[in-house]
Structure formats: C-alpha cells, structure tokens
Coordinates of C-alpha atoms in Angstrom, one line a residue:
M79 CA -34.0 -70.9 26.2
G80 CA -31.5 -72.9 24.2
S81 CA -28.5 -71.8 26.4
T82 CA -26.1 -73.9 28.4
L83 CA -25.0 -72.9 31.9
I84 CA -22.1 -74.5 33.7
H85 CA -21.7 -74.0 37.4
I86 CA -18.2 -74.7 38.9
I87 CA -18.1 -74.9 42.7
P88 CA -15.7 -76.6 45.2
T89 CA -18.3 -78.9 46.9
L90 CA -22.0 -79.4 47.3
G91 CA -22.0 -79.1 51.0
S92 CA -24.6 -77.4 53.3
G93 CA -23.4 -73.8 53.2
G94 CA -25.2 -70.8 52.0
A95 CA -23.7 -70.7 48.5
E96 CA -24.7 -74.4 47.9
N97 CA -28.3 -73.7 49.1
V98 CA -28.6 -70.8 46.7
L99 CA -27.1 -72.9 43.9
C100 CA -29.9 -75.5 44.6
R101 CA -32.6 -73.0 44.0
I102 CA -31.0 -71.4 41.0
V103 CA -30.4 -74.8 39.3
E104 CA -34.0 -75.8 40.1
G105 CA -35.4 -72.5 38.8
F106 CA -33.5 -72.5 35.5
N107 CA -34.3 -76.2 35.0
R108 CA -38.0 -75.3 35.1
Q109 CA -37.3 -72.7 32.4
G110 CA -35.7 -75.4 30.1
L111 CA -32.1 -74.4 30.5
T112 CA -29.4 -77.1 30.1
Q113 CA -27.1 -77.0 33.2
F114 CA -24.1 -78.8 34.5
V115 CA -22.5 -78.6 37.9
L116 CA -18.8 -79.4 38.1
T117 CA -17.1 -79.7 41.5
S118 CA -13.3 -79.5 42.2
Q119 CA -13.5 -81.4 45.5
G120 CA -17.1 -82.8 45.8
S121 CA -18.5 -86.2 45.9
K122 CA -21.9 -88.0 45.8
T123 CA -22.0 -87.9 49.6
D124 CA -22.1 -84.1 49.7
F125 CA -25.1 -82.7 51.6
N126 CA -26.7 -81.1 48.6
H127 CA -25.7 -83.6 45.9
D128 CA -29.0 -85.3 45.6
N129 CA -31.0 -82.0 45.8
I130 CA -29.1 -80.6 42.8
A131 CA -28.9 -83.9 40.9
Q132 CA -32.7 -83.7 40.3
F133 CA -32.2 -80.7 38.1
A134 CA -28.7 -80.8 36.6
T135 CA -25.9 -83.2 35.6
I136 CA -23.2 -83.3 38.3
I137 CA -19.6 -84.2 37.6
H138 CA -16.9 -84.4 40.3
H139 CA -13.3 -83.7 39.3
G140 CA -11.9 -86.3 41.6
H141 CA -13.9 -89.1 40.0
E142 CA -14.8 -88.0 36.5
L143 CA -12.1 -85.7 35.0
K144 CA -12.8 -87.0 31.5
G145 CA -16.5 -86.0 32.0
I146 CA -15.5 -82.4 32.8
Q147 CA -13.2 -82.3 29.7
E148 CA -16.0 -83.6 27.5
I149 CA -18.6 -81.1 28.8
L150 CA -16.3 -78.1 28.3
R151 CA -15.4 -79.2 24.8
K152 CA -19.0 -80.0 23.9
Y153 CA -20.3 -76.6 24.8
P154 CA -17.8 -74.0 23.5
K155 CA -20.4 -71.2 23.9
A156 CA -21.6 -72.1 27.4
T157 CA -21.9 -69.5 30.1
I158 CA -19.7 -70.5 33.1
V159 CA -20.3 -69.4 36.7
G160 CA -17.4 -69.9 39.1
W161 CA -18.8 -70.0 42.7
M162 CA -16.4 -68.7 45.4
Y163 CA -12.7 -68.2 44.9
K164 CA -11.8 -71.9 44.3
G165 CA -14.6 -72.2 41.8
I166 CA -13.4 -69.1 40.0
F167 CA -9.9 -70.5 39.8
W168 CA -11.0 -73.8 38.4
A169 CA -13.4 -72.1 36.0
H170 CA -10.6 -70.3 34.3
L171 CA -8.1 -73.2 34.4
W172 CA -10.6 -75.8 33.0
S173 CA -11.9 -73.4 30.4
F174 CA -8.3 -72.6 29.3
L175 CA -7.3 -76.3 29.2
Y176 CA -10.4 -77.9 27.8
G177 CA -12.8 -75.2 26.8
S178 CA -13.0 -72.3 24.4
R179 CA -12.4 -68.5 24.4
T180 CA -16.1 -68.1 23.4
Q181 CA -17.1 -69.4 26.9
K182 CA -18.2 -66.4 29.0
I183 CA -17.0 -66.7 32.6
F184 CA -18.8 -65.0 35.6
W185 CA -17.3 -64.7 39.0
N186 CA -19.8 -65.4 41.8
I187 CA -18.3 -63.8 45.0
R188 CA -19.8 -65.3 48.2
H189 CA -17.5 -63.7 50.7
S190 CA -16.8 -60.3 52.2
D191 CA -14.0 -59.5 54.6
F192 CA -11.4 -61.6 56.4
G193 CA -10.3 -61.8 60.0
S194 CA -7.5 -59.6 61.2
K195 CA -5.0 -62.4 61.1
A196 CA -5.9 -63.8 57.7
Y197 CA -2.8 -62.4 56.0
Y198 CA -2.6 -65.0 53.3
Q199 CA -6.2 -64.6 52.3
K200 CA -5.9 -60.9 52.1
I201 CA -2.9 -61.1 49.8
M202 CA -4.6 -63.6 47.6
L203 CA -7.7 -61.4 47.4
R204 CA -5.5 -58.7 45.9
F205 CA -4.2 -61.1 43.3
F206 CA -7.8 -61.9 42.4
G207 CA -8.4 -58.1 42.2
I208 CA -5.6 -57.6 39.8
G209 CA -7.0 -60.6 37.8
T210 CA -10.3 -58.8 37.3
H211 CA -8.5 -56.1 35.3
L212 CA -6.6 -58.6 33.2
L213 CA -9.4 -61.2 32.6
R214 CA -12.3 -58.7 32.6
P215 CA -14.9 -61.1 34.0
N216 CA -18.4 -60.3 34.9
I217 CA -18.8 -60.3 38.7
I218 CA -21.8 -61.2 40.8
Y219 CA -21.6 -60.1 44.5
C220 CA -24.0 -61.7 47.0
S221 CA -24.0 -58.6 49.2
Y222 CA -23.3 -54.9 49.2
R223 CA -20.7 -55.4 51.9
S224 CA -18.9 -57.9 49.7
K225 CA -18.8 -55.4 46.7
E226 CA -17.5 -52.7 49.0
I227 CA -14.7 -54.9 50.5
H228 CA -13.6 -56.3 47.1
E229 CA -13.4 -53.0 45.3
K230 CA -11.1 -51.8 48.1
A231 CA -9.0 -54.8 47.2
F232 CA -8.5 -53.5 43.6
F233 CA -11.4 -55.5 42.1
S234 CA -12.7 -53.8 38.9
N235 CA -15.9 -51.8 39.3
Q236 CA -16.9 -52.6 35.7
R237 CA -19.3 -55.4 34.6
Q238 CA -20.5 -56.1 38.1
K239 CA -23.8 -56.5 40.0
V240 CA -25.0 -57.2 43.5
I241 CA -27.6 -60.0 43.5
V242 CA -28.7 -60.8 47.0
N243 CA -29.9 -64.3 47.9
R244 CA -33.2 -63.4 49.4
L245 CA -35.0 -66.6 50.7
A246 CA -33.2 -69.5 49.1
K247 CA -34.7 -72.2 51.3
L248 CA -38.5 -72.0 51.8
P249 CA -40.3 -73.0 54.9
Q250 CA -42.9 -75.7 54.7
K251 CA -46.5 -74.4 54.6
N252 CA -47.5 -76.4 57.7
L253 CA -44.7 -76.1 60.2
L254 CA -44.9 -77.9 63.5
V255 CA -47.4 -76.4 65.9
T256 CA -45.4 -77.7 68.9
S257 CA -41.8 -77.0 69.6
P258 CA -39.2 -79.6 68.3
N259 CA -37.5 -79.3 71.7
E260 CA -38.9 -80.1 75.1
K261 CA -37.5 -76.9 76.8
P262 CA -37.4 -73.3 75.5
Y263 CA -34.2 -72.5 73.7
F264 CA -31.9 -70.1 72.0
L265 CA -30.8 -71.1 68.5
F266 CA -27.5 -70.9 66.7
V267 CA -27.2 -72.1 63.0
G268 CA -23.8 -72.6 61.5
R269 CA -20.7 -74.8 61.4
F270 CA -17.9 -74.5 63.9
N271 CA -15.6 -72.0 62.3
R272 CA -13.7 -68.9 63.4
Q273 CA -15.7 -66.9 61.0
K274 CA -18.9 -67.8 62.9
G275 CA -17.7 -66.2 66.2
P276 CA -17.7 -69.4 68.4
E277 CA -15.8 -67.6 71.2
Y278 CA -18.6 -65.0 71.3
L279 CA -21.3 -67.6 71.3
R280 CA -19.6 -69.4 74.2
S281 CA -19.1 -66.3 76.4
I282 CA -22.6 -64.9 75.6
T283 CA -24.4 -68.1 76.3
E284 CA -22.4 -68.8 79.5
K285 CA -23.9 -65.6 80.9
I286 CA -27.4 -65.9 79.5
L287 CA -28.0 -69.5 80.3
F288 CA -26.9 -68.9 83.9
E289 CA -29.5 -66.1 84.1
Y290 CA -32.2 -68.2 82.4
P291 CA -31.6 -71.8 83.6
D292 CA -34.9 -73.0 82.0
Q293 CA -33.5 -72.2 78.6
E294 CA -31.2 -74.3 76.4
L295 CA -28.9 -73.6 73.5
L296 CA -29.5 -75.6 70.4
I297 CA -26.7 -75.6 67.7
A298 CA -27.5 -76.7 64.2
G299 CA -24.3 -77.2 62.3
A300 CA -21.2 -79.4 61.9
G301 CA -18.1 -79.5 64.0
W302 CA -19.4 -78.5 67.4
S303 CA -18.8 -80.3 70.7
Q304 CA -20.4 -79.7 74.1
D305 CA -16.9 -79.8 75.6
Y306 CA -16.2 -76.4 73.9
F307 CA -18.6 -74.8 76.4
P308 CA -18.0 -74.3 80.1
A309 CA -18.9 -77.2 82.3
S310 CA -21.4 -75.1 84.1
I311 CA -23.7 -74.9 81.0
Q312 CA -22.9 -78.1 79.1
E313 CA -26.1 -79.8 80.2
Q314 CA -28.0 -76.9 78.6
V315 CA -26.3 -77.2 75.3
K316 CA -27.5 -79.5 72.6
I317 CA -25.6 -80.2 69.4
L318 CA -28.1 -81.0 66.6
G319 CA -25.6 -81.3 63.7
R320 CA -26.7 -80.5 60.2
Q321 CA -30.5 -80.2 59.8
R322 CA -32.3 -80.7 56.5
D323 CA -35.4 -78.9 57.8
I324 CA -34.3 -76.1 60.2
Y325 CA -37.5 -74.1 60.1
P326 CA -39.3 -75.7 63.0
F327 CA -36.3 -74.7 65.1
Y328 CA -36.5 -71.1 63.8
K329 CA -40.2 -71.0 64.5
H330 CA -40.1 -71.8 68.2
T331 CA -36.8 -70.3 69.3
S332 CA -36.6 -67.6 71.9
A333 CA -34.0 -65.9 69.7
L334 CA -31.6 -66.7 66.9
L335 CA -28.1 -65.8 67.9
F336 CA -25.9 -64.6 65.0
T337 CA -22.3 -64.1 66.3
S338 CA -20.3 -63.7 63.1
T339 CA -18.2 -60.5 63.0
F340 CA -16.4 -61.0 59.7
G341 CA -16.4 -63.1 56.5
E342 CA -20.2 -63.1 55.9
G343 CA -21.7 -61.9 52.6
Y344 CA -25.4 -62.3 52.7
P345 CA -26.2 -64.4 55.8
N346 CA -29.0 -66.8 54.8
V347 CA -29.7 -67.7 58.4
L348 CA -31.1 -64.2 59.0
V349 CA -33.6 -64.3 56.2
E350 CA -34.6 -67.9 57.0
A351 CA -35.3 -66.8 60.6
M352 CA -37.2 -63.7 59.4
A353 CA -39.4 -65.9 57.2
V354 CA -41.1 -67.3 60.4
G355 CA -40.9 -64.2 62.5
A356 CA -38.1 -65.3 64.9
P357 CA -36.4 -62.8 67.2
I358 CA -32.8 -62.2 66.1
V359 CA -29.8 -60.7 67.8
A360 CA -26.8 -60.2 65.4
F361 CA -23.4 -58.6 65.1
D362 CA -22.7 -56.4 62.1
A363 CA -21.3 -58.9 59.6
G364 CA -21.9 -58.9 55.9
D365 CA -25.2 -57.3 55.0
S366 CA -26.8 -58.0 58.4
K367 CA -27.6 -54.4 59.0
R368 CA -29.2 -54.0 55.6
I369 CA -31.2 -57.2 56.0
L370 CA -32.5 -56.4 59.4
E371 CA -33.1 -52.7 59.1
N372 CA -36.8 -52.9 58.6
Y373 CA -37.4 -56.1 60.5
P374 CA -39.1 -55.4 63.9
F375 CA -37.8 -58.4 65.7
G376 CA -34.2 -58.1 64.7
K377 CA -31.4 -56.1 66.2
V378 CA -27.8 -55.6 65.2
V379 CA -25.5 -54.8 68.1
A380 CA -21.9 -53.7 68.5
N381 CA -20.5 -55.8 71.3
P382 CA -21.2 -58.8 73.6
T383 CA -22.6 -56.7 76.4
L384 CA -25.3 -55.2 74.1
F385 CA -25.9 -58.6 72.6
I386 CA -26.8 -59.9 76.1
T387 CA -28.9 -56.8 76.8
Q388 CA -30.9 -57.4 73.7
I389 CA -31.5 -61.0 74.5
K390 CA -32.9 -60.0 77.8
K391 CA -35.2 -57.5 76.2
Y392 CA -36.7 -60.3 74.0
M393 CA -37.1 -62.5 77.1
Q394 CA -38.8 -59.7 79.0
N395 CA -41.1 -58.7 76.2
P396 CA -41.3 -61.5 73.6
P397 CA -43.3 -60.9 70.4
S398 CA -46.6 -62.8 70.3
L399 CA -47.0 -66.0 68.2
H400 CA -49.6 -64.1 66.1
S401 CA -47.3 -61.2 65.4
R402 CA -44.4 -63.6 64.6
Q403 CA -46.6 -65.4 62.1
K404 CA -47.9 -62.2 60.5
E405 CA -44.4 -60.8 60.2
G406 CA -43.0 -64.0 58.8
Q407 CA -45.6 -64.1 56.0
K408 CA -44.7 -60.5 55.2
Q409 CA -41.0 -61.3 55.0
Q410 CA -41.6 -64.3 52.8
E411 CA -43.4 -62.1 50.2
A412 CA -40.6 -59.5 50.3
L413 CA -37.8 -62.1 50.0
D414 CA -39.3 -63.9 47.1
F415 CA -36.5 -65.9 45.4
S416 CA -38.0 -65.5 42.0
L417 CA -36.7 -61.9 42.1
T418 CA -33.2 -63.3 42.6
L419 CA -33.6 -65.8 39.8
K420 CA -34.7 -63.1 37.4
E421 CA -31.7 -60.9 38.3
Y422 CA -29.4 -63.8 37.6
K423 CA -31.1 -64.5 34.3
D424 CA -30.8 -60.9 33.2
F425 CA -27.2 -60.5 34.2
L426 CA -26.1 -63.8 32.7
S427 CA -28.0 -62.9 29.5
I428 CA -29.4 -66.4 29.2

C-alpha cells in the first residue's frame, strides 16, 4: 500500500470501539499498511493493548509524548483517524502542534444520543457540529442512528459515510459443548454505566428471577456489584467481570438482555450474540432495530413490561440448539468483518 495510518483514541479498553479498532489494525497490517495507535489516556495495562501491539506501534501520551511528536512529524502525509470525541479533539490538537496541514483527519463517531439530563454533552455536541463546517473533516459513523442524531446537532452532511461494525470479534470454531455455568442463566454484557440501563436490568431481573428461580443472571462487564440488586435475588446474580472469551456464555444463555435506551451506536453485543444464535431481548437503542429486524430470535421492545413478556415467550418456547447453530452460522456469513474493512479502506482512500 505504501500509506501510513495513525489512529488516535482515548484508551485501549474493552469497549466496542476498541474491539473494532483491534480488527481494523489487524486487517490493515495483513495488507502491509504502516499503522500507529496513539492514546491520550491509555497505558500498557489496558485490556486491548497487547492485542493491538501485535499489529501496530502503540504510543501513550502520558508516558511517551516525545514519541507522539516524532510520529506526527515523521509522517506529514499520514491519514489520521480520531476515534470518539476525545480522540477527535486530540487528533486536531496534536496535528496542529506537531503535524502538518497535509495530514488528512477523519472523525470516527462511535456514539449516538445522550440521556435526557446530559446537558453538557449535548452542548459540546453542537460545538463539534459547528466544527465540522469549519474544519471540513471526513466523518465515519458507526450506525445510522448516530448519523441521524449528529446531523440534527448541526454536523455537516458532506464527506460522511456510515460504516457499521458487523462482527468485530469472531467466535472460536469449536465452542464449549457444555455450558460454562452450572445453572441455566440470562446474560448481560456491558460495564456498569447509566447508558447501559442498569436500573432496567435490576427491575426486570428482580421479577423474572423470582418467576424462574432455577435461572441465574450472569453479568460480564466491569463495575458491577451484587449489592446493586435486591437481596431477594442476589444469590442468583453472578458478576463475571470482563471476559476475554464471551462466546461460550452467549452460546448457552436462555436470553441476552440488552437494556440500553440511549447512547449506543452499533451495539456489538447484539451481533456477537447473533453469531451463535442466542435469543435476544432489547430496547431500541442505537441501531438495535436495524440489526435485529431479520433475526428470528431477537426482539426489540418498548418498555420493561414487554421486555419481561418477551423473556417469558423464549422460556416457554425456546429455539432448539440445532436452529440456534444454523442461524448463528448464517449470521456469521452476513456479518463478515472483511466487508467493514473494505469500506474503511475505500473511504480512507488508502
């Protein structure tokens, strides 16, 4: 290729954006592209640091500022991708201080809407929107909902493209035949954050675990505590923390519970669960409706009552293991990440 690509991102944690970055860096590395990943707040202990370090040089601002300066000066014609709002901010600042006007900057938007009380974020979003008309960046949206929300916030509708993640994290070919948990379970995947709808997860599971006492709730994500849940169901709640291989849990769950109601762009957890044919109940956040519209074992609902009703339907008439496996294989083919990689390559013109 002969091009140089510089990714700028806040950290290399375990979120959806970081997982997509892993696959993009790996894919472009196999095509011979020189890449650097610069973080504004990251460190070598970040969840995805070692995964990305196999395919790109990583430099952390807090430890190696001179390294960042050298890279931006050495590659005056590099393509720069700012991931998320903080990454976009640092991409412009560092390029202005240390880089060149010939460096082309792309904004990689990984968010959609904000909660009703996120006044500061909504104001800042409009400042970014005004910035798109002054700076004239190329914009990548990870979801159609994200594009819609941002253009309402005065973002330019020029030089932009929606590139969905598809299946960024592949399941292993030979997943566990037996369940990773002794008892049957519902699954939630995500950190403890207001955006993830923890209050809905708590109220829904309080009712559903009372009705199905043989079931447990497994939570894969950081920041959770059993004490957050009512004492009556705490013994049925297991906190797994971050999981490097989440697919065995998707494969054997009675249902994946997706309780986000705002803030999501393209929820990776949905496509990961689809890749092994897991039943899914979801609120309408980000592109969840678009993702699940042709998936027979997924349902988007409007409120907690309907959420519980749909869980009960899956419990009363669960899809067979064979049908889940068959549907999972179909979804893996439809969600081939190589299509995402090609769209990035074409839009970045590298």
